[in-house]
Coordinates of C-alpha atoms and ligand atoms in Angstrom, one line a residue:
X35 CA 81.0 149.6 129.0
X36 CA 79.8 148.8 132.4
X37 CA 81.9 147.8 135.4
X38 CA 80.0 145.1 136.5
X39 CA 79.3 143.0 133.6
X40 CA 82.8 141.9 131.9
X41 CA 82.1 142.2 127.9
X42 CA 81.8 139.0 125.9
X43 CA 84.7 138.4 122.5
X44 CA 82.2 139.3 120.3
X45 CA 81.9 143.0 121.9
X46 CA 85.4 143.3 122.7
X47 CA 86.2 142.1 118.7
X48 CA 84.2 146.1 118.1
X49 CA 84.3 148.2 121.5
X50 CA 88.0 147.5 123.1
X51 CA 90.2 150.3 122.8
X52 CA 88.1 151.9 121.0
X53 CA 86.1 154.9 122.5
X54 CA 84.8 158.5 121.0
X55 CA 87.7 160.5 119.6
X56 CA 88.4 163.4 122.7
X57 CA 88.4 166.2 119.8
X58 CA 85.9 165.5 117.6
X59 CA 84.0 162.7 119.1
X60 CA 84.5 160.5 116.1
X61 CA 82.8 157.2 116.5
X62 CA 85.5 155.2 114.4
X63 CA 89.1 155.1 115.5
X64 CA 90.8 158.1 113.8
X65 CA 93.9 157.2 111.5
X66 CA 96.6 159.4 113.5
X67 CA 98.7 160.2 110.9
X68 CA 101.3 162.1 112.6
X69 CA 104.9 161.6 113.5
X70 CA 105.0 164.1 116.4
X71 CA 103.0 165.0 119.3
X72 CA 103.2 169.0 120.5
X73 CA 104.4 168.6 124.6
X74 CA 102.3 170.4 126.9
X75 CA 105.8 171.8 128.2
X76 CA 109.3 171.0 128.8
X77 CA 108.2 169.6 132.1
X78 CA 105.8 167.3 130.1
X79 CA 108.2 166.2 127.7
X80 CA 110.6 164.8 130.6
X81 CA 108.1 163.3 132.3
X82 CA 107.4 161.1 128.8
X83 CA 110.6 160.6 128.3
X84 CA 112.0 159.5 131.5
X85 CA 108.8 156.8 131.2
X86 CA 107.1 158.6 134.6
X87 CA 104.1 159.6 132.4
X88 CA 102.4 157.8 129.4
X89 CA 101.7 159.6 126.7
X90 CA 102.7 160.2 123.0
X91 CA 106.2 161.5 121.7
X92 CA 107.0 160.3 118.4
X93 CA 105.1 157.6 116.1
X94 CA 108.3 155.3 116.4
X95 CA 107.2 154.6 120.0
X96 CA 103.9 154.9 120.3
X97 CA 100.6 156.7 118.1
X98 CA 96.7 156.7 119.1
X99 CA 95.4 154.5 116.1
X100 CA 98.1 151.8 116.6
X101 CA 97.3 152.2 120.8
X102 CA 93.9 151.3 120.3
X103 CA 94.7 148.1 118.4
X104 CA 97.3 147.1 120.7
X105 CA 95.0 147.4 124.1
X106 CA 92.2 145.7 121.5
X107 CA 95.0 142.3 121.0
X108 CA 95.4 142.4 124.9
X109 CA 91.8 141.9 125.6
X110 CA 91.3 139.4 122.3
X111 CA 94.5 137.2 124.0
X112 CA 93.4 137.9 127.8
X113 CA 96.7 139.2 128.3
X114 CA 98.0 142.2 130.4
X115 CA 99.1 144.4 127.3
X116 CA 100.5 144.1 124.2
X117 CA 102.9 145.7 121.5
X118 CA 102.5 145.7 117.8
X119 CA 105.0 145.9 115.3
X120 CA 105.2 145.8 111.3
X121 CA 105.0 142.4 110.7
X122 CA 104.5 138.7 112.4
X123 CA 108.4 138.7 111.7
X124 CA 109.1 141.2 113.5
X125 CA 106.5 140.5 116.4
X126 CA 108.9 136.9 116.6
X127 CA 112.8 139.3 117.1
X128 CA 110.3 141.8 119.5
X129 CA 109.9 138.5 121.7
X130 CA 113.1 137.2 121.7
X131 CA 114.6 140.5 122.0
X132 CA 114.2 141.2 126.0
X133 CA 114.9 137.5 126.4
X134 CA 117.9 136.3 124.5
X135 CA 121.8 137.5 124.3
X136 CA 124.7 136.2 122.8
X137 CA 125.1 132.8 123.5
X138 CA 121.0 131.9 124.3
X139 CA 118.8 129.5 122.7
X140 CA 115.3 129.1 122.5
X141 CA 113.8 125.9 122.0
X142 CA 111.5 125.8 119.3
X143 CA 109.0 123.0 117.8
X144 CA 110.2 121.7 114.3
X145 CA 106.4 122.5 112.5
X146 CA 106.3 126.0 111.5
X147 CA 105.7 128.4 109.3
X148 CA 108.8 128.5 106.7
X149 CA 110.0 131.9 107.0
X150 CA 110.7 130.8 110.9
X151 CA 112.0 128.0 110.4
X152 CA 114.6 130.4 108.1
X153 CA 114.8 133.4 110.5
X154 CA 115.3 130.9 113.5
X155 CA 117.6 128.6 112.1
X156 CA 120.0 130.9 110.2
X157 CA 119.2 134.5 110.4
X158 CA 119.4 134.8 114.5
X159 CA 122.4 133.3 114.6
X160 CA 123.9 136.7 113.4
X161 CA 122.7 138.1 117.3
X162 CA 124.7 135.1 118.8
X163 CA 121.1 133.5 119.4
X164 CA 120.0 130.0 118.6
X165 CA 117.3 127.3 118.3
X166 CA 117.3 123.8 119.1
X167 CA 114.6 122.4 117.2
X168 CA 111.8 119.5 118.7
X169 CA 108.9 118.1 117.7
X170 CA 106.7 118.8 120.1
X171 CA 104.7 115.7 120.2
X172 CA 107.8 114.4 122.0
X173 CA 107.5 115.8 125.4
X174 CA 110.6 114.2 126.6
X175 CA 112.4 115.5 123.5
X176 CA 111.4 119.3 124.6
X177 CA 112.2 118.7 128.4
X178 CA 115.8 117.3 127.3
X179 CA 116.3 120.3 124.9
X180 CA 115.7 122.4 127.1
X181 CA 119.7 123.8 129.1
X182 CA 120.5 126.3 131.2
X183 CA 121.1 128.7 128.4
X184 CA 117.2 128.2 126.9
X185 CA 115.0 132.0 127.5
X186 CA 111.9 130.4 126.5
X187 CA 110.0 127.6 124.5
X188 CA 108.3 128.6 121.2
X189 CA 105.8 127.3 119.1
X190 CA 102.6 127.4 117.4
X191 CA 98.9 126.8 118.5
X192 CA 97.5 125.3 114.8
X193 CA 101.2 124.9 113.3
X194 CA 101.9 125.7 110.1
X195 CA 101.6 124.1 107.5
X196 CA 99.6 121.0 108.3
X197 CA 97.6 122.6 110.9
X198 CA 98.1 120.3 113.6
X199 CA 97.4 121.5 117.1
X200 CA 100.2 121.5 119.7
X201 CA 99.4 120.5 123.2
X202 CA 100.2 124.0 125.0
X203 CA 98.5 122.6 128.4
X204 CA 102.0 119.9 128.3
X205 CA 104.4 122.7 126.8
X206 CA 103.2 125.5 129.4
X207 CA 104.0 122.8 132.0
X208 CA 107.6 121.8 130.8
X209 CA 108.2 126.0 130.5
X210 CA 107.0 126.4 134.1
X211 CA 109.3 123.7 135.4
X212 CA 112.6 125.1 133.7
X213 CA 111.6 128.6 134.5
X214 CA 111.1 130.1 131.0
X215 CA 108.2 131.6 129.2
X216 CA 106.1 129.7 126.6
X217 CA 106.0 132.0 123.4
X218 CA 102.8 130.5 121.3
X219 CA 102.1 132.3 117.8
X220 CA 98.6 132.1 117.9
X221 CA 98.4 133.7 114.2
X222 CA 96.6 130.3 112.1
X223 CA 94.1 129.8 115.3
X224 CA 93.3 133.5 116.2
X225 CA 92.1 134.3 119.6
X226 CA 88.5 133.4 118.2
X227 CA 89.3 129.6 118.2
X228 CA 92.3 129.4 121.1
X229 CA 94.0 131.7 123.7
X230 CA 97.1 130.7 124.6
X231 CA 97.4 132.6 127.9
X232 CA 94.4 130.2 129.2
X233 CA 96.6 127.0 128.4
X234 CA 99.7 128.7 130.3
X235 CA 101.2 130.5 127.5
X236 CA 103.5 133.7 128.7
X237 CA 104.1 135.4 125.7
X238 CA 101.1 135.3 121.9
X239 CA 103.0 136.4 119.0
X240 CA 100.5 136.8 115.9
X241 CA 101.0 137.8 112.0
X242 CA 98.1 140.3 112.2
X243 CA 98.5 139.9 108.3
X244 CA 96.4 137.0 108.2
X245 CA 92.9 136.3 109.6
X246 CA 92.9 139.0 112.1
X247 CA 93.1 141.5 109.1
X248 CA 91.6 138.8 107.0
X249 CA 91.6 140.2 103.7
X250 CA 95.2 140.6 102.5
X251 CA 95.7 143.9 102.4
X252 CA 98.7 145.1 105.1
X253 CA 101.2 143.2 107.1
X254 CA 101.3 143.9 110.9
X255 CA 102.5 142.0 113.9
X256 CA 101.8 141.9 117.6
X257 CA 102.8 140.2 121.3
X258 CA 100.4 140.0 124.0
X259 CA 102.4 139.2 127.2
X260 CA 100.0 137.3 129.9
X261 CA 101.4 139.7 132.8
X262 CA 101.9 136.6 134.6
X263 CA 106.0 135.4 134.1
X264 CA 107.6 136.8 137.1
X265 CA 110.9 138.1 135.4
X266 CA 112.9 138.7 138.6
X267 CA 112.9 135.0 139.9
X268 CA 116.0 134.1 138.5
X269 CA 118.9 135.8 137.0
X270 CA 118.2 134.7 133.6
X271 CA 116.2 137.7 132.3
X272 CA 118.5 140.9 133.2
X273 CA 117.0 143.2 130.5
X274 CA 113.5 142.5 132.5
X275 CA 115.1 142.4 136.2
X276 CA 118.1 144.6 136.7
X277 CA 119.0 148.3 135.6
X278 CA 118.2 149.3 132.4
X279 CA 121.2 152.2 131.7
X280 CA 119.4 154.0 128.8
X281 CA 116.7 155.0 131.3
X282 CA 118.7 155.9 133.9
X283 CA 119.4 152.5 136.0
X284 CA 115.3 151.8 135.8
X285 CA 114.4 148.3 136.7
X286 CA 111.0 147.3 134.1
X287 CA 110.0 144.0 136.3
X288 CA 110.3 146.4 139.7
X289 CA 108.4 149.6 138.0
X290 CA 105.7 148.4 135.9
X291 CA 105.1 145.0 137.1
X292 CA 103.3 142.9 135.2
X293 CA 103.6 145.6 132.3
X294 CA 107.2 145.0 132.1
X295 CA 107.3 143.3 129.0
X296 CA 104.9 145.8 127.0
X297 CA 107.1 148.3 128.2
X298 CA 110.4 147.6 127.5
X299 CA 108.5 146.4 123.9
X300 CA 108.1 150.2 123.2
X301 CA 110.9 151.7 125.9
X302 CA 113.0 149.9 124.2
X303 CA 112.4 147.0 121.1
X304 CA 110.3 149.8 119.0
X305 CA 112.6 152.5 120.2
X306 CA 115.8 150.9 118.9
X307 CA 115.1 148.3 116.5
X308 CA 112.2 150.7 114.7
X309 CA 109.7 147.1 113.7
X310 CA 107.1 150.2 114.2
X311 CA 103.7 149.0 112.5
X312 CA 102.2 152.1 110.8
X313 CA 98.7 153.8 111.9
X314 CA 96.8 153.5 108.1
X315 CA 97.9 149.5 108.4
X316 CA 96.6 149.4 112.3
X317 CA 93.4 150.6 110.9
X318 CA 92.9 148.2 108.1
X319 CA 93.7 145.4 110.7
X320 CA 91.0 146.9 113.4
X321 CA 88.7 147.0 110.6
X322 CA 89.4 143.3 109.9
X323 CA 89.0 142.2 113.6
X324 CA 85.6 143.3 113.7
X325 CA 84.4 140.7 111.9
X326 CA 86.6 138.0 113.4
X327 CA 83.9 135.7 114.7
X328 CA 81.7 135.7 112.0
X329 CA 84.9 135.1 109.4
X330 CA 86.5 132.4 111.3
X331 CA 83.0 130.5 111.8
X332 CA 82.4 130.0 108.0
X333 CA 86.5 129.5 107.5
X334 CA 86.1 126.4 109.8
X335 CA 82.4 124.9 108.1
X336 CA 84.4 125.4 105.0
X337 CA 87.5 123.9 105.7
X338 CA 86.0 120.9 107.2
X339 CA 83.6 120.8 104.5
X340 CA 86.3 120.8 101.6
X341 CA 88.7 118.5 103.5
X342 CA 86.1 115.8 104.1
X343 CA 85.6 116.1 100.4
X344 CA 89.3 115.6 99.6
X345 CA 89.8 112.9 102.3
X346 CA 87.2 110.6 100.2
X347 CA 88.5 111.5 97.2
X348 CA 90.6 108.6 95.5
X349 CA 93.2 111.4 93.8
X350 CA 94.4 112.4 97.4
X351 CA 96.6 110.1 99.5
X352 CA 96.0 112.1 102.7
X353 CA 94.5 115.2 104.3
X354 CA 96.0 116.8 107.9
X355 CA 93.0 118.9 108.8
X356 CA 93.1 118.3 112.6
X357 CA 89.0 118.9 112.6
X358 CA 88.9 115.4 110.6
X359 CA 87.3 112.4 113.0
X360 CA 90.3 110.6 111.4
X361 CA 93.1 113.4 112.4
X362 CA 95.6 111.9 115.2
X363 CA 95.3 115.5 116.5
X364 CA 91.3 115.8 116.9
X365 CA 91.1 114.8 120.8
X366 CA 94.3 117.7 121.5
X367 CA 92.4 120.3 118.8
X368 CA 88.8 119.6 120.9
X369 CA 90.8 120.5 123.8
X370 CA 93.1 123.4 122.8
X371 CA 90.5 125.2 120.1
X372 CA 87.1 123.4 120.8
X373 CA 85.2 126.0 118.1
X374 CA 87.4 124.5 115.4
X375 CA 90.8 123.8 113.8
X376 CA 91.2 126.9 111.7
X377 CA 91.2 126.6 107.9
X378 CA 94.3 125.9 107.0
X379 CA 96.3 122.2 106.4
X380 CA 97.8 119.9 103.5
X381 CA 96.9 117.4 101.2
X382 CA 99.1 114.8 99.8
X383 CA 98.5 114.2 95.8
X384 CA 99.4 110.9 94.6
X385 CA 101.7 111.8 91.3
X386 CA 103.9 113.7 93.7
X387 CA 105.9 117.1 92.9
X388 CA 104.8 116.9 89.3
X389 CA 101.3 116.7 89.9
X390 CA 101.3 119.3 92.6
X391 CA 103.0 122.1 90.6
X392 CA 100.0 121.4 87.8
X393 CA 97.3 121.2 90.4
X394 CA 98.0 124.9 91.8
X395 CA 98.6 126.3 87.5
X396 CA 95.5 124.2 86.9
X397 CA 93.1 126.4 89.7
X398 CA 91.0 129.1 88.7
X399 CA 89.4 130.1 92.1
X400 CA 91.8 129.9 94.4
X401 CA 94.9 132.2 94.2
X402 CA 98.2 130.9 94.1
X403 CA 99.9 132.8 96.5
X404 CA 102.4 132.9 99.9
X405 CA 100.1 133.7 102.2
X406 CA 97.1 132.7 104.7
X407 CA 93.8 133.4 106.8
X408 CA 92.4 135.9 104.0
X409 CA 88.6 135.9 103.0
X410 CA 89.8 134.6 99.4
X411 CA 90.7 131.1 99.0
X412 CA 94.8 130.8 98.5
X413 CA 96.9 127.5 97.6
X414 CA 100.8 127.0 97.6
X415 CA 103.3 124.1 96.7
X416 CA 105.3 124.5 100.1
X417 CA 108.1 122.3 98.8
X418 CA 108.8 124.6 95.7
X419 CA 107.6 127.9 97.3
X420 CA 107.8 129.0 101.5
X421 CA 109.9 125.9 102.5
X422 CA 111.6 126.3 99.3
X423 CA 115.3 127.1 101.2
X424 CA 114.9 124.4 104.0
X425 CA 116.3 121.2 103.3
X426 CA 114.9 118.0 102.3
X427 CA 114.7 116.7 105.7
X428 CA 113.8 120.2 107.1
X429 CA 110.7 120.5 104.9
X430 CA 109.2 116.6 105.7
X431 CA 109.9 118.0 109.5
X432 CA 107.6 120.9 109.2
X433 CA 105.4 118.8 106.8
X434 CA 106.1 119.9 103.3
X435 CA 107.2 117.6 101.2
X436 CA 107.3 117.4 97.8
X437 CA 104.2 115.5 97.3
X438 CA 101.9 118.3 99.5
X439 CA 100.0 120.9 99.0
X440 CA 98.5 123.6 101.2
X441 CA 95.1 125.0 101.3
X442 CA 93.6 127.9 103.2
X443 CA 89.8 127.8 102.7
X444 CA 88.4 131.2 102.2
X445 CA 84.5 132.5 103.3
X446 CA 83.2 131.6 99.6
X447 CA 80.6 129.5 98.9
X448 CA 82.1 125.6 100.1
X449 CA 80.5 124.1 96.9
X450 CA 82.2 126.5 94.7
X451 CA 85.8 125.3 95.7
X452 CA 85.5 122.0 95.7
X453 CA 84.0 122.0 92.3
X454 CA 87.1 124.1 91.6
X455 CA 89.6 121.5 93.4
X456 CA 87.7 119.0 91.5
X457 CA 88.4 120.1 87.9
X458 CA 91.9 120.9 89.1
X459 CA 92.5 117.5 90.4
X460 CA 91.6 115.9 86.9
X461 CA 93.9 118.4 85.4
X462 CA 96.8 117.3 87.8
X463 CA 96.6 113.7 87.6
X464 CA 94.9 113.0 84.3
Ligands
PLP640 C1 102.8 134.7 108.1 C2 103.2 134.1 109.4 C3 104.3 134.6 110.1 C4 105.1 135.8 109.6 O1 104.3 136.9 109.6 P1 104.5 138.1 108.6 O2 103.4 139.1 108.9 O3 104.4 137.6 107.2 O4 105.9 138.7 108.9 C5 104.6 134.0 111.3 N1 104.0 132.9 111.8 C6 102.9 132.4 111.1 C7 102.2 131.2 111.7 C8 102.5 132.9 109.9 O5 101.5 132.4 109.2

């Protein structure tokens, strides 16, 4: 691509990281499938592994096919690099990782996805981390939160599972003031409808396993870091700032500037806690992205369709689709993703839990399954399913109670699911 011209999404979606094999001058990205890479000589292989040159050593760290899909994500998100790993899961600990240590919280908004709200609330606790939960439409709530043990601010751009939009233009702001980084997951709006870094976000975590690969098939996670958080301006970040002793007494911040975080993501979080994301699944996933735009456009016309349908409907009590006129969150979502509000929010059903556990046995098009963002359209019961282990007032928090269901609208014809939602809904409440 040419220096002077920088490349629109839709070419980056194909060309970034991607160029003609060296060996063989394969058009497509090559599936690396090695472990091992042979060292030119011993003097090579010291160089790579006292981090002076960059290069390949061992698929743990780093592998071609996974490379070109990581510098890919850093041109999606406009960030300075990025790391993936083996599953949105993971991409969350490889954040947290350089930031926390015994004792650290992060302050997190209350609407997520369920399996954070699990991993955040009870699983990182085993580190000696924590998480002081806010909703984030309280912005005196997150600035009070915040101590002088928080390492950064976390939440989502289209939150799971109502999709409504956060404001990261206010969060960025409160981050910037303590002196932390603003971690968005950017997984439900994709860097198609938002980018985070552009609102102030530091860190974009995603779950490649939804719309980015879009169709299901692998799990894969990834952080894009901004480049922009200067690590060394306070003492809180010492695995960034000060002597790192398994690489001989290197400083990250100092040596690769704003590549420090990207860095120490592979120098040290793949290295030692082994998230690694395979090369066959980085493939799948840079097959997906290439069709991003054109996926996400007809995922948005659909879902809007299909929740304007639902919001007239006399069955449903309520619909959260922030792209609704009605949605409290339209005037933040035409600010924060302005091409749309993804395809993924709730519906209340009047006749409650009951009615909801026949209305997802009762579909025939959608698929009744735990996950999101792929071309198929999926439905879950959150209350008896993903936010199945929080509590009572934990799942009307995140926006799953009993009486909700979740859609994500798929790329099929519009007209086919509401015709399907429409026999199901008789079915539920007859
Ligand atoms: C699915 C999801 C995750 C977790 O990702 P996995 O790839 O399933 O580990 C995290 N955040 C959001 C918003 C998700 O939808």
């Amino acid at each position: 691509m040419s220096e002077q011209r920088s490349p629109g999404f839709d070419t980056l979606l194909i060309h970034a990281g991607a160029r003609p094999d060296p060996a063989t001058g394969a058009r497509q990205i090559p599936i690396y499938q090695t472990t091992s890479y042979v060292f030119r000589d011993a003097d090579h292989a010291a160089a790579l592994f006292n981090l002076q040159e960059v290069g390949y050593i061992y698929s743990r760290l780093t592998n071609p096919t996974v490379a070109a899909l990581q510098e890919r994500m850093a041109a999606l998100e406009g960030g300075q690099g990025a790391v993936c790993c083996s599953s949105g899961h993971a991409a969350q600990i490889m954040a947290l990782f350089p930031l926390m240590g015994p004792g650290k919280n992060v302050v997190s908004s209350t609407r997520l996805y369920g399996g954070t709200v699990t991993q955040f609330s009870q699983t990182i606790k085993r580190f000696g981390w924590s998480a002081k939960f806010v909703d984030t439409d309280d912005l005196d709530a997150v600035k009070a939160a915040i101590d002088d043990d928080t390492r950064a601010i976390f939440c989502e751009s289209i939150a799971n599972p109502g999709g409504y939009v956060t404001d990261l233009d206010a969060m960025a702001k409160i981050a910037d003031a303590a002196g932390i980084p603003l971690i968005v997951d950017n997984t439900t709006a994709t860097p198609y409808l938002c980018r985070p870094i552009e609102h102030g976000a530091t860190l974009v975590v995603h779950s490649m396993t939804k719309y980015l690969t879009g169709n299901g098939t692998v799990t894969g996670g990834c952080i894009v870091d901004s480049g922009k958080f200067d690590w060394s301006a306070s003492d809180k970040f010492p695995s960034l700032s000060q002597p790192e002793p398994a690489y001989h007494g290197l400083k990250f911040h100092e040596t690769f500037g704003p590549l420090a975080f990207t860095f120490h993501g592979i120098a040290i979080g793949l290295r030692d806690l082994g998230m690694t994301l395979n090369p066959q699944a980085a493939h799948y996933t840079l097959m997906g992205i290439e069709t991003l735009s054109l996926r996400m456009q007809r995922h948005v016309e659909n879902a809007e369709k299909v929740a304007k349908w639902l919001e007239d409907d006399p069955r449903v009590d309520f619909v959260t689709y922030a792209g609704l006129e009605s949605s409290p969150y339209k005037a933040v979502a035409d600010r924060i993703c302005p091409k749309g509000a993804s395809s993924l929010f709730t519906f209340g059903l009047k006749g409650g839990y009951e009615a909801c556990v026949k209305l997802v046995d009762s579909v025939d098009i959608f698929s009744h399954v735990a996950n999101l963002g792929d071309t198929r359209s999926l439905i879950i019961h959150s209350a008896s399913t993903t936010h199945r282990q929080l509590t009572p007032e934990q799942q009307e928090a995140a926006g799953a109670a009993p009486n909700v269901v979740r859609l994500s609208i798929g790329i099929e014809d519009a007209d086919d699911l509401i015709a399907d939602l429409d026999q199901a809904l008789a079915k539920a409440t007859a």
